Tab-separated table of N, CA, C and O in Angstrom:
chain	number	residue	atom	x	y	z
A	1	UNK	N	16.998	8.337	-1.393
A	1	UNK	CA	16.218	9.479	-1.018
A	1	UNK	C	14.989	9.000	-0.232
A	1	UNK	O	14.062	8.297	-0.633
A	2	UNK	N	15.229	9.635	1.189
A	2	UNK	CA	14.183	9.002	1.707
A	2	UNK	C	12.332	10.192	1.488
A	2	UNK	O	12.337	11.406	1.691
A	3	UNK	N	11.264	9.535	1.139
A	3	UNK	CA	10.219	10.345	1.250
A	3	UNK	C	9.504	10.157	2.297
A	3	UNK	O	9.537	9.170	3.032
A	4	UNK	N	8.653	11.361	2.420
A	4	UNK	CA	7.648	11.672	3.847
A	4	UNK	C	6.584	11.872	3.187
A	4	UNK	O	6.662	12.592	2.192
A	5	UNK	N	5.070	11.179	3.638
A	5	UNK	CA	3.817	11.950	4.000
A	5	UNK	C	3.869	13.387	3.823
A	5	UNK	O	4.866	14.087	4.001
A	6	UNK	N	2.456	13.861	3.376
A	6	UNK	CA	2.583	15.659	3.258
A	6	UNK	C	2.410	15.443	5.221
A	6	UNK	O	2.089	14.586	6.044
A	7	UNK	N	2.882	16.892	5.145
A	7	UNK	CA	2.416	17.305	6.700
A	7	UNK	C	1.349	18.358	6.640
A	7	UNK	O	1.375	19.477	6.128
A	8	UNK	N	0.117	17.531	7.487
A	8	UNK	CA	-0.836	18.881	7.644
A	8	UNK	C	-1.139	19.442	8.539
A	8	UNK	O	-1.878	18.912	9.369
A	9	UNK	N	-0.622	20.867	8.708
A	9	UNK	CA	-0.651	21.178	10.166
A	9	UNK	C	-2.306	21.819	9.991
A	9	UNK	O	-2.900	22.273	9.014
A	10	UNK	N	-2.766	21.582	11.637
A	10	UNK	CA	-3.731	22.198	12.179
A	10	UNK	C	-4.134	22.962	12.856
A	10	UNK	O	-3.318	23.460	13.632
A	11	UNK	N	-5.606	23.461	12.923
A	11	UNK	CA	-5.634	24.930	13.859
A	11	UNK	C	-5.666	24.377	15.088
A	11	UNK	O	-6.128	23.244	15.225
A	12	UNK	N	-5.216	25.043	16.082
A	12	UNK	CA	-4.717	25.263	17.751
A	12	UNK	C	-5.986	23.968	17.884
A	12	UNK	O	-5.612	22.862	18.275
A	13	UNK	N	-7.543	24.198	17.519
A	13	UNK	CA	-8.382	23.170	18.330
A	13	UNK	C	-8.890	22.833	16.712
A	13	UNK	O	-9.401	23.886	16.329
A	14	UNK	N	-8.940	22.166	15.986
A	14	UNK	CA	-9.198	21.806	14.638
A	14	UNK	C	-11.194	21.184	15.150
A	14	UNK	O	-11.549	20.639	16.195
A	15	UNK	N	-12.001	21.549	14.001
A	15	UNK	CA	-13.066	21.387	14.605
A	15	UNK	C	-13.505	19.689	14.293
A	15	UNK	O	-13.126	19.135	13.261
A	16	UNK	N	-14.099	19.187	15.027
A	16	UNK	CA	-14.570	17.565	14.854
A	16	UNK	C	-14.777	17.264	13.143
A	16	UNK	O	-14.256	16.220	12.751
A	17	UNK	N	-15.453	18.052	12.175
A	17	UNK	CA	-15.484	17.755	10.961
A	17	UNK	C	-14.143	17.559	10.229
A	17	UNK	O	-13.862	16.622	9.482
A	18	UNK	N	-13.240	18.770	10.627
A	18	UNK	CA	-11.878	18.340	10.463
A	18	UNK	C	-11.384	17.331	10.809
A	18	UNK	O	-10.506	17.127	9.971
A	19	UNK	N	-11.373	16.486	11.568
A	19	UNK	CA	-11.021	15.463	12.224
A	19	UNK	C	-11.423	14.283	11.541
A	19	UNK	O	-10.671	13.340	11.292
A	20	UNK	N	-12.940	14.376	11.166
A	20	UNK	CA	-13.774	13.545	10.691
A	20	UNK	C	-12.679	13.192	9.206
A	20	UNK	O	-12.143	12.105	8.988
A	21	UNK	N	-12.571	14.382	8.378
A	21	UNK	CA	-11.971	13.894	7.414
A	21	UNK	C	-10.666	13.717	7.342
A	21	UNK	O	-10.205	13.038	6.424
A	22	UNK	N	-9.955	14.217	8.168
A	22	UNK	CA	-8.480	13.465	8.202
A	22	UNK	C	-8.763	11.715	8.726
A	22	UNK	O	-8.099	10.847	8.160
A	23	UNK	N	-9.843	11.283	9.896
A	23	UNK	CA	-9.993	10.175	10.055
A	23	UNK	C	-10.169	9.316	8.672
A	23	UNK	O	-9.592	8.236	8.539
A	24	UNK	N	-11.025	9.881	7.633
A	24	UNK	CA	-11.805	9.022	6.819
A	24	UNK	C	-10.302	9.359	5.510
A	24	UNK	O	-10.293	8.487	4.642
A	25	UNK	N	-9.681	9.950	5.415
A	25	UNK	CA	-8.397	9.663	4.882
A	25	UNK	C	-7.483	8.618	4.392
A	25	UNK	O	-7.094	8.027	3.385
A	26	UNK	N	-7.262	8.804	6.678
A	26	UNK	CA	-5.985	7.917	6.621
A	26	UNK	C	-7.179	6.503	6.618
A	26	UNK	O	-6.622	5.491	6.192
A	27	UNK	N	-8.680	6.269	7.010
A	27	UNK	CA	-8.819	4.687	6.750
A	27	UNK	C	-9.003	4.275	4.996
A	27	UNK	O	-9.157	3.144	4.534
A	28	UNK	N	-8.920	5.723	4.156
A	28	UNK	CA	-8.834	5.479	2.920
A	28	UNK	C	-7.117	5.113	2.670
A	28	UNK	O	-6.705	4.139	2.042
A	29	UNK	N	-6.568	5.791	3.100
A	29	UNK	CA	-5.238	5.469	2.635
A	29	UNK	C	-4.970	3.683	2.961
A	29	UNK	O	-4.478	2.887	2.161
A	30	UNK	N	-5.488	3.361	4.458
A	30	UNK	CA	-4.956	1.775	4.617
A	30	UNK	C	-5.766	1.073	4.042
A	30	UNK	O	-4.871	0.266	3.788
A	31	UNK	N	-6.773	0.544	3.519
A	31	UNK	CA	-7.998	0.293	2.525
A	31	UNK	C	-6.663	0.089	1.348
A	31	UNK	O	-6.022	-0.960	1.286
A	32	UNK	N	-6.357	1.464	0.324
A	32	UNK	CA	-5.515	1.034	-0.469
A	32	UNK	C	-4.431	0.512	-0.176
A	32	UNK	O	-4.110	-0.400	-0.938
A	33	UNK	N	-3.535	0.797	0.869
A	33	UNK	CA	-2.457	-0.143	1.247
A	33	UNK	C	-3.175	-1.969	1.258
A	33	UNK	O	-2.906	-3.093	0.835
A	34	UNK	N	-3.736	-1.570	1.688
A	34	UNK	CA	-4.084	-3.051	1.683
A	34	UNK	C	-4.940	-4.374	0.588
A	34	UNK	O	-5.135	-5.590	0.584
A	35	UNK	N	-5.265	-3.042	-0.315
A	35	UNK	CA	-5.595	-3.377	-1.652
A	35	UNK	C	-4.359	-3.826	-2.636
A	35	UNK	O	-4.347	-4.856	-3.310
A	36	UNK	N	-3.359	-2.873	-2.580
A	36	UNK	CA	-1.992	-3.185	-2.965
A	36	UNK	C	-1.491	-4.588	-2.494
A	36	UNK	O	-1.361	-5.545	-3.256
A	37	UNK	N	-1.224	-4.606	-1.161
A	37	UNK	CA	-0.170	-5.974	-0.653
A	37	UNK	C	-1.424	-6.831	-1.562
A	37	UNK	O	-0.984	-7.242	-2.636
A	38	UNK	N	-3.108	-7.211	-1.277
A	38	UNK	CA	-3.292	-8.584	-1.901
A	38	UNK	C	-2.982	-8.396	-3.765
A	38	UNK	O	-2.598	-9.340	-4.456
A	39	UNK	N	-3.208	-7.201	-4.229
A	39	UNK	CA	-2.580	-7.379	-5.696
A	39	UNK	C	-1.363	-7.627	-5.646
A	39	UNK	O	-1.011	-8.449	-6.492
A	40	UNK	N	-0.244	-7.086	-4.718
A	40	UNK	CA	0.661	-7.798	-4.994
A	40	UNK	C	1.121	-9.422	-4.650
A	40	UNK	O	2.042	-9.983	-5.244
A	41	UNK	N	0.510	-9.892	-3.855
A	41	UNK	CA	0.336	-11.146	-3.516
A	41	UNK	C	0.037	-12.146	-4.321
A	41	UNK	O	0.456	-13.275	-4.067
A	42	UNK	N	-0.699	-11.904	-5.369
A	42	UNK	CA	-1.508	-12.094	-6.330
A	42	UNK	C	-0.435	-12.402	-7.701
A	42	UNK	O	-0.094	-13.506	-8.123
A	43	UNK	N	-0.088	-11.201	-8.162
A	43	UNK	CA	0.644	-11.244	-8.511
A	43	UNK	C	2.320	-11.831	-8.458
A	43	UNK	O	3.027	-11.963	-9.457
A	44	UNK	N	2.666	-12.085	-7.274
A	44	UNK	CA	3.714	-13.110	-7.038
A	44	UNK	C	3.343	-14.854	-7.568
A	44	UNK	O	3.796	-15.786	-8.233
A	45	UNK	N	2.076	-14.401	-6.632
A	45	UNK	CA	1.442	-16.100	-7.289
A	45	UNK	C	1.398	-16.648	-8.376
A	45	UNK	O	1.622	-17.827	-8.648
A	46	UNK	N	0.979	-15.441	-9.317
A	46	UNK	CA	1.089	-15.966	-10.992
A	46	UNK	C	2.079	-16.087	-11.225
A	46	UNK	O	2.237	-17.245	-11.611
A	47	UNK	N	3.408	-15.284	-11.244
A	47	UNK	CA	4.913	-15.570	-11.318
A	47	UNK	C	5.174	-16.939	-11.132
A	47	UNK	O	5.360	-17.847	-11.942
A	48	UNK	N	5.153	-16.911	-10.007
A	48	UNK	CA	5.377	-18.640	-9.350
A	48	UNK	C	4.873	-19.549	-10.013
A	48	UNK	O	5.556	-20.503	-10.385
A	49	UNK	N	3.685	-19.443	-10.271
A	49	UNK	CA	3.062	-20.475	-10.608
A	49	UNK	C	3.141	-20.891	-12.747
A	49	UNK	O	2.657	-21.768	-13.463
A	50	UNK	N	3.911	-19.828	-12.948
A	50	UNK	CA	4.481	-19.949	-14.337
A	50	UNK	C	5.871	-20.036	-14.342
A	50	UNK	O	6.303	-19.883	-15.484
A	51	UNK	N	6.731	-20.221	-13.515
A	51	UNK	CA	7.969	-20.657	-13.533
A	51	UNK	C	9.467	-19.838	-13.115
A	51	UNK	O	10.635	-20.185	-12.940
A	52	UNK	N	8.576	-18.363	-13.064
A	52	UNK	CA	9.131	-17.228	-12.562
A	52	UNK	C	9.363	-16.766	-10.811
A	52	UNK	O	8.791	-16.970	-9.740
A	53	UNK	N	10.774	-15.909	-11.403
A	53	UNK	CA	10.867	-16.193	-9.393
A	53	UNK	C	10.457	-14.701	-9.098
A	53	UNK	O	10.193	-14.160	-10.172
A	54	UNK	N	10.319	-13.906	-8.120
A	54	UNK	CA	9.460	-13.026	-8.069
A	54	UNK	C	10.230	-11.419	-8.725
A	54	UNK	O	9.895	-10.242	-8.598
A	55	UNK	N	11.027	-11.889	-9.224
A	55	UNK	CA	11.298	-10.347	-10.056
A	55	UNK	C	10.965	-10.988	-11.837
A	55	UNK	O	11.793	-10.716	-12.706
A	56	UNK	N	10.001	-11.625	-12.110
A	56	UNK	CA	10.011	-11.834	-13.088
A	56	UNK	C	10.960	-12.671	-14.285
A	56	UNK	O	10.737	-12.628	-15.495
A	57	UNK	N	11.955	-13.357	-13.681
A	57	UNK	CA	13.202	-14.387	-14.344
A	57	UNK	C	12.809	-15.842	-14.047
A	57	UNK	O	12.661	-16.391	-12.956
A	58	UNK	N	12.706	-16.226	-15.029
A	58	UNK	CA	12.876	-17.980	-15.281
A	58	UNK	C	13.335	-18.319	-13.977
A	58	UNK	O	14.202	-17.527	-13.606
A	59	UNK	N	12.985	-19.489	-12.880
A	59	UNK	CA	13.495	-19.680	-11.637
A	59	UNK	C	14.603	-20.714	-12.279
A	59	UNK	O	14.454	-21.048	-13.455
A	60	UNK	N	15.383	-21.073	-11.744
A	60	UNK	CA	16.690	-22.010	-11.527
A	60	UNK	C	16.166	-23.139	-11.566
A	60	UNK	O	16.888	-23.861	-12.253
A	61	UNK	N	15.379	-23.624	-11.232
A	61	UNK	CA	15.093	-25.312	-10.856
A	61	UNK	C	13.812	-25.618	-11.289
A	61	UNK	O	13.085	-26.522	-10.877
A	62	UNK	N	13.516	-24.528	-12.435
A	62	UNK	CA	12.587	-24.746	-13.454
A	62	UNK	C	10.981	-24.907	-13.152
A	62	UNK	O	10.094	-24.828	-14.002
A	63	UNK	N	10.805	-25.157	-11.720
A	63	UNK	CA	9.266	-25.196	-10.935
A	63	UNK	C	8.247	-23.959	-11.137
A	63	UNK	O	7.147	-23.969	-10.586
């Protein structure tokens, strides 16, 4: 199942404040995207670095 973003439609000329906060949104939304990838990054690392391969299972060659 694939998902979508809400869609927000706007008026014919949406006024600059509108704008303002759809801008300050989407740089909130990539802020958390990008808060995510280094926790998850992070989190791979500890895996690894305890012997686990990145879904959480004992690695094969024991490193």
């Amino acid at each position: 199942m694939e998902t979508h973003a809400p869609v927000i439609e706007l008026a014919p000329h949406p006024t600059d404040e509108v704008l303002a906060m759809l801008r300050d949104i989407a740089i909130g939304q990539s802020n958390m995207a990008n808060r995510i990838t280094r926790i998850e990054s992070r989190l791979v690392g500890l895996l690894l670095a305890n012997g686990l391969d990145r879904n959480g299972k004992q690695r094969e060659d024991g490193r």
